[in-house]
Structures are given as structure tokens and as C-alpha cells.
Short mmCIF file of C-alpha atoms in Angstrom, two decimals:
data_model
loop_
_atom_site.label_atom_id
_atom_site.label_comp_id
_atom_site.label_asym_id
_atom_site.label_seq_id
_atom_site.Cartn_x
_atom_site.Cartn_y
_atom_site.Cartn_z
CA MET A 289 -8.30 -7.54 16.35
CA LYS A 290 -11.78 -6.01 15.84
CA LEU A 291 -13.01 -4.22 12.57
CA THR A 292 -16.51 -2.04 13.39
CA PHE A 293 -18.14 -1.49 9.72
CA ILE A 294 -20.31 1.56 9.56
CA GLY A 295 -22.55 0.85 6.27
CA ASN A 296 -22.80 -2.32 4.60
CA GLY A 297 -23.15 -1.54 0.93
CA ASN A 298 -21.15 -3.21 -1.74
CA MET A 299 -18.03 -1.72 -1.37
CA ALA A 300 -18.69 -2.72 2.68
CA LYS A 301 -19.62 -6.40 1.73
CA ALA A 302 -16.32 -7.00 -0.78
CA LEU A 303 -14.05 -5.87 2.34
CA ILE A 304 -15.96 -8.05 4.94
CA GLU A 305 -15.93 -11.17 2.17
CA GLY A 306 -11.88 -10.61 2.47
CA LEU A 307 -11.24 -9.82 6.22
CA ILE A 308 -13.61 -12.17 7.69
CA SER A 309 -11.08 -15.17 8.16
CA SER A 310 -8.25 -12.64 9.66
CA TYR A 311 -10.95 -10.00 12.11
CA GLU A 312 -13.45 -10.10 14.22
CA ILE A 313 -16.17 -8.31 12.29
CA GLU A 314 -19.67 -6.06 13.18
CA VAL A 315 -21.58 -4.38 11.11
CA LEU A 316 -23.74 -0.93 11.76
CA GLY A 317 -26.14 -0.32 9.68
CA ARG A 318 -29.56 1.62 9.14
CA ASN A 319 -31.27 -0.69 7.12
CA ALA A 320 -32.87 -4.30 8.89
CA ARG A 321 -33.08 -5.84 5.98
CA SER A 322 -30.15 -5.27 4.37
CA LEU A 323 -28.11 -6.29 7.85
CA ASN A 324 -30.11 -9.63 7.92
CA ALA A 325 -29.57 -10.81 4.44
CA LEU A 326 -25.78 -9.70 5.36
CA LYS A 327 -26.03 -11.61 8.44
CA GLU A 328 -27.60 -14.56 6.53
CA ASN A 329 -24.58 -14.43 3.64
CA LEU A 330 -22.02 -14.17 6.28
CA PRO A 331 -23.35 -15.94 9.81
CA GLN A 332 -19.40 -15.44 11.41
CA ILE A 333 -20.42 -11.71 11.66
CA THR A 334 -22.25 -9.89 13.98
CA THR A 335 -24.78 -6.97 12.93
CA LYS A 336 -26.53 -3.57 14.80
CA MET A 337 -28.94 -1.16 13.86
CA ILE A 338 -27.29 2.17 14.85
CA ASP A 339 -28.83 3.60 17.62
CA ALA A 340 -30.00 7.44 17.44
CA ILE A 341 -26.90 7.87 19.91
CA GLU A 342 -24.02 5.15 19.00
CA ASP A 343 -21.02 4.79 21.16
CA ILE A 344 -17.83 4.58 18.92
CA SER A 345 -15.09 4.59 21.55
CA GLY A 346 -12.29 2.36 21.08
CA LYS A 347 -13.45 0.82 18.22
CA ASN A 348 -11.77 0.17 14.93
CA ILE A 349 -14.16 1.77 12.56
CA ILE A 350 -14.00 1.24 8.68
CA LEU A 351 -16.53 3.87 6.91
CA CYS A 352 -18.56 2.79 4.13
CA VAL A 353 -21.16 4.90 3.50
CA LYS A 354 -22.12 7.35 0.93
CA PRO A 355 -20.21 10.89 1.34
CA TYR A 356 -23.70 12.72 1.15
CA SER A 357 -24.88 10.56 3.90
CA LEU A 358 -22.13 11.46 6.54
CA PRO A 359 -23.52 14.83 7.31
CA ASP A 360 -26.80 13.28 8.68
CA LEU A 361 -24.65 9.51 10.52
CA ALA A 362 -22.06 12.03 11.96
CA PRO A 363 -24.06 13.21 15.12
CA LYS A 364 -25.25 10.01 15.72
CA LEU A 365 -21.59 8.82 16.24
CA SER A 366 -20.48 9.27 19.75
CA GLY A 367 -17.38 9.06 21.90
CA GLU A 368 -13.58 8.89 19.82
CA ALA A 369 -13.14 5.84 17.94
CA ASP A 370 -9.02 4.23 17.94
CA ALA A 371 -9.08 4.33 14.72
CA MET A 372 -11.02 5.44 11.71
CA TYR A 373 -10.47 3.60 8.05
CA SER A 374 -12.66 5.73 5.33
CA VAL A 375 -13.68 4.95 1.74
CA LEU A 376 -15.11 7.80 1.08
CA ALA A 377 -14.65 9.08 -2.08
CA GLY A 378 -13.63 12.97 -1.90
CA THR A 379 -14.23 13.11 1.75
CA SER A 380 -10.98 14.50 3.44
CA ILE A 381 -9.44 13.61 6.63
CA ALA A 382 -9.57 17.35 7.63
CA SER A 383 -13.66 17.12 6.98
CA LEU A 384 -13.82 13.42 9.05
CA LYS A 385 -11.96 14.94 11.55
CA ALA A 386 -14.33 17.82 12.09
CA GLN A 387 -17.04 15.52 12.13
CA ILE A 388 -16.32 12.25 13.69
CA LYS A 389 -13.53 11.84 16.41
CA ALA A 390 -11.48 9.26 16.23
CA LYS A 391 -7.14 9.11 17.51
CA LYS A 392 -6.14 8.24 13.96
CA TYR A 393 -7.55 8.56 10.33
CA ILE A 394 -6.97 6.97 7.57
CA ARG A 395 -8.33 7.43 4.07
CA THR A 396 -8.68 4.97 1.37
CA MET A 397 -9.73 4.13 -2.36
CA PRO A 398 -10.66 1.04 -3.01
CA ASN A 399 -11.98 0.30 -6.94
CA LEU A 400 -14.79 -2.06 -8.24
CA GLY A 401 -11.92 -5.11 -8.22
CA ALA A 402 -13.05 -5.55 -4.60
CA SER A 403 -16.02 -7.75 -5.28
CA HIS A 404 -13.70 -10.00 -6.50
CA LEU A 405 -10.75 -9.77 -4.08
CA LYS A 406 -8.58 -7.98 -6.70
CA SER A 407 -9.18 -4.33 -5.87
CA MET A 408 -5.93 -1.69 -6.18
CA THR A 409 -6.61 0.30 -3.05
CA THR A 410 -4.88 3.11 -2.56
CA ILE A 411 -4.06 4.45 1.28
CA THR A 412 -2.90 7.38 3.01
CA GLY A 413 -3.14 8.93 6.29
CA ASP A 414 -1.88 8.69 10.09
CA GLU A 415 1.49 6.86 9.24
CA THR A 416 1.29 4.83 12.66
CA LEU A 417 -1.26 3.19 10.93
CA LYS A 418 0.03 2.66 7.70
CA GLU A 419 0.97 -1.26 8.71
CA SER A 420 -2.58 -2.02 10.04
CA ALA A 421 -3.98 -0.54 6.64
CA LEU A 422 -2.06 -1.88 4.53
CA ASN A 423 -2.60 -5.32 5.85
CA ILE A 424 -6.49 -4.91 5.90
CA PHE A 425 -6.52 -3.66 2.67
CA ASP A 426 -4.38 -6.27 1.06
CA LYS A 427 -7.05 -8.94 1.83
CA ILE A 428 -9.10 -7.56 -0.69
CA GLY A 429 -6.35 -7.30 -3.67
CA ARG A 430 -3.05 -5.05 -3.60
CA SER A 431 -2.52 -1.33 -1.46
CA LEU A 432 -0.41 1.11 -2.29
CA TRP A 433 0.29 3.84 0.70
CA LEU A 434 0.77 7.34 -0.83
CA SER A 435 2.41 10.32 1.12
CA SER A 436 -0.16 12.61 0.78
CA GLU A 437 -4.04 13.27 0.09
CA ASN A 438 -3.15 14.99 -3.24
CA GLU A 439 -1.10 11.70 -4.36
CA LEU A 440 -4.67 9.92 -3.37
CA ASP A 441 -7.00 12.11 -5.21
CA ILE A 442 -4.33 11.70 -8.60
CA ALA A 443 -4.44 7.86 -8.35
CA THR A 444 -8.41 7.85 -7.80
CA GLY A 445 -8.12 9.18 -11.52
CA VAL A 446 -5.95 5.58 -12.49
CA ALA A 447 -7.38 3.14 -10.07
CA GLY A 448 -10.72 4.54 -8.80
CA SER A 449 -11.93 5.58 -12.33
CA GLY A 450 -9.60 3.14 -14.38
CA PRO A 451 -12.41 -0.12 -14.58
CA ALA A 452 -14.75 2.45 -16.04
CA TYR A 453 -11.82 3.29 -19.00
CA LEU A 454 -10.57 -0.29 -19.30
CA ALA A 455 -14.31 -1.30 -19.73
CA LEU A 456 -14.60 1.07 -22.60
CA VAL A 457 -11.48 -0.05 -24.06
CA ALA A 458 -13.29 -3.62 -23.70
CA GLU A 459 -16.33 -3.08 -25.32
CA ALA A 460 -14.59 -0.92 -28.31
CA LEU A 461 -11.89 -3.76 -28.95
CA ALA A 462 -15.10 -6.23 -29.31
CA ASP A 463 -17.45 -3.53 -31.19
CA GLY A 464 -14.42 -3.23 -33.66
CA ALA A 465 -14.44 -7.10 -34.01
CA VAL A 466 -17.86 -7.54 -34.61
CA ASN A 467 -18.23 -4.75 -37.36
CA GLN A 468 -14.97 -6.84 -38.99
CA GLY A 469 -17.54 -10.19 -39.02
CA LEU A 470 -16.72 -11.90 -35.74
CA LYS A 471 -19.68 -13.20 -33.72
CA ARG A 472 -20.42 -10.81 -30.27
CA THR A 473 -19.97 -13.81 -28.43
CA ASP A 474 -16.78 -14.45 -29.98
CA ALA A 475 -15.43 -11.54 -29.64
CA GLN A 476 -16.34 -10.98 -26.13
CA ILE A 477 -14.50 -14.25 -25.31
CA LEU A 478 -11.40 -13.20 -27.08
CA VAL A 479 -11.53 -9.50 -25.26
CA GLN A 480 -12.06 -11.61 -22.10
CA GLY A 481 -9.02 -13.67 -22.48
CA LEU A 482 -6.76 -11.11 -23.93
CA PHE A 483 -7.22 -8.96 -20.41
CA GLU A 484 -6.65 -12.05 -18.46
CA GLY A 485 -3.80 -12.82 -20.04
CA PHE A 486 -2.51 -8.84 -20.29
CA ALA A 487 -2.27 -8.49 -16.57
CA PRO A 488 0.66 -10.82 -15.92
CA LEU A 489 2.52 -9.46 -18.69
CA LEU A 490 2.02 -6.17 -16.95
CA ALA A 491 3.17 -7.40 -13.69
CA HIS A 492 6.51 -8.31 -15.47
CA GLU A 493 7.02 -5.35 -17.85
CA ASN A 494 7.13 -1.98 -18.89
CA PRO A 495 4.18 -1.38 -21.02
CA SER A 496 6.27 0.36 -24.04
CA LEU A 497 8.44 -2.67 -24.02
CA ILE A 498 5.44 -5.11 -24.53
CA LYS A 499 4.24 -2.65 -27.23
CA ASP A 500 7.60 -2.94 -29.03
CA GLY A 501 7.65 -6.73 -28.49
CA VAL A 502 4.20 -7.60 -30.10
CA MET A 503 4.52 -4.69 -32.73
CA SER A 504 6.65 -6.10 -35.89
CA PRO A 505 7.73 -3.95 -38.71
CA GLY A 506 4.77 -3.17 -41.05
CA GLY A 507 2.66 -5.44 -39.74
CA THR A 508 -0.87 -6.40 -38.16
CA THR A 509 -0.21 -3.94 -34.57
CA ALA A 510 1.82 -1.34 -36.26
CA ALA A 511 -1.28 -0.47 -38.42
CA GLY A 512 -3.68 -0.59 -35.82
CA TYR A 513 -1.12 1.18 -33.65
CA ALA A 514 -1.18 4.09 -35.86
CA ALA A 515 -5.07 4.11 -35.87
CA LEU A 516 -5.17 4.75 -32.16
CA GLU A 517 -2.37 7.49 -32.73
CA ARG A 518 -4.67 9.49 -35.24
CA GLY A 519 -7.22 8.86 -33.10
CA ASN A 520 -5.50 10.60 -30.46
CA VAL A 521 -6.03 7.55 -27.62
CA ARG A 522 -3.18 8.27 -25.94
CA ASN A 523 -3.74 12.04 -25.33
CA ALA A 524 -7.40 11.60 -24.64
CA MET A 525 -6.24 8.70 -21.33
CA MET A 526 -3.87 11.50 -20.50
CA GLU A 527 -6.68 13.82 -20.51
CA ALA A 528 -9.26 11.60 -18.58
CA ILE A 529 -6.79 11.26 -15.33
CA GLU A 530 -6.49 14.97 -15.25
CA ASP A 531 -10.37 15.64 -15.62
CA ALA A 532 -10.71 12.92 -12.67
CA TYR A 533 -8.35 14.51 -10.47
CA GLU A 534 -9.53 17.96 -11.15
CA LYS A 535 -13.06 16.36 -10.42
CA ALA A 536 -11.52 14.89 -7.21
CA LYS A 537 -10.33 18.09 -5.49
CA GLU A 538 -13.60 19.42 -6.58
CA LEU A 539 -15.69 17.41 -4.63
CA LYS A 540 -13.30 17.28 -1.84
CA ALA A 541 -13.23 21.22 -1.40
CA LYS A 542 -17.61 20.45 -1.13
CA ASN A 543 -17.13 17.56 1.18
#
């Protein structure tokens, strides 16, 4: 199966690196220098500058451009693609259909983990492309099929934005250790090890059970946990997902 990438930024590069052993890949872009650099790093792919009019008939397109560039790009794409896999944030399938012709459409939301082939990618769209979409995006980590675009917008606040929230937690934990007298480098190593070990725990246990397993009566964890509750951390996290979801709906309405 041949995949045609439109766009060659960081997300496209991560996807290509994950897919190159399983698919024939061509990349269409508008910057000759960046295309040449990509080709130099990944000689197995083919690259091409987008023409004034680019025929996409019969192609399996992975659309990896910035949402704001779509109105300028879309008029250059003629014909009808066989499948359109879009990673454009805040861009609905209805908007894609109005601008680019394809037989079937998929909307996806990978996250920053794609650069290490550890993305948590959410997917929705044409059910007949479900298996194909899961096969593609499983190559860069884990993927989850959702039944509607509304669910994908909710999930974006968790998986898409989540790395930023967890980065804040990681930074705060390290800062707390430094504030108590630990060297910065040691604090960062501790936090890195913590996150590395937490992922397999979470894969096998409910979060509440992990918490209960660590928290001894009257112990250090209980004291620290009480501080988090006083700081309303749980509610702040829930509100972060709510606000991210509202922003996703707002962006979708504009695009």
C-alpha cells in the first residue's frame, strides 16, 4: 500500500519513521530545502514539490499541514483521493469534505509521543477505513477508535494536550524536590524514573488502586496527597479537560 503525505513537518516525519518499513511512502511539500533534508535522512521515500495543480486521484492521503494553511492548499489538490487521513487539529470532516475531494475520510489526533513512536492517537471517521487507520497509527504507538468527532474533541484534551499537563506535573515535582534541598540534576533523574515506571503500572492497575497501594496510614504519601487535595489539583485537572474540549469545539467551528 502506498501512502502520500501532504506536509513534512515534525508530525509527518514521526509518522513516516514509524510507517516506512510497512508502506511505500511519497511526500508532497512546498519547501524544497526541508523535502531534500527529509529525503537525505530517509532515502527510501520519494519526495515532490507540490505543483500549481496536484492530482490526488486514487491516492491514500495523510494530510499533515497546519490547519491555517488548508484554505491555501486545498485549491491546488485536484481529483478525488481514495482515502483522506487528516491529522489537522480542530478541522472537522465536514470542513475537509468541503475543501478536498476523497471517497472516504478519517480524522485523527496523534500526540507529541509520536516522535518516539509512543503516540496515543485517537481516530474517528468512515467505519470502512477503521482497520486501515488503526494499522497505520498503531505504527507510532497506540491508537483508539472513537465513535464520533465529538468524542475525539473530548479525547484531544486528554491525549493531545496531556503531554503539556504531565510536563507541568513533572516540572513541579522536580521543583519541589529542589526546594527541599535536592540537587536539580538528581531531581530530574528521579522524575524521569518515576514516569518511566508509572506507565507499566497504569497499564495493569486502576489509578485509584495504585494510589491506595502507595498510601500508608499516616505516612508520607498521605501527607503529600492531602496537600494536593488542599490545592484542588484534582478539580483543576478536570477543568483543564473541560476547557480544552471547549476550545476544540471553538476551533472546529472556525475551521
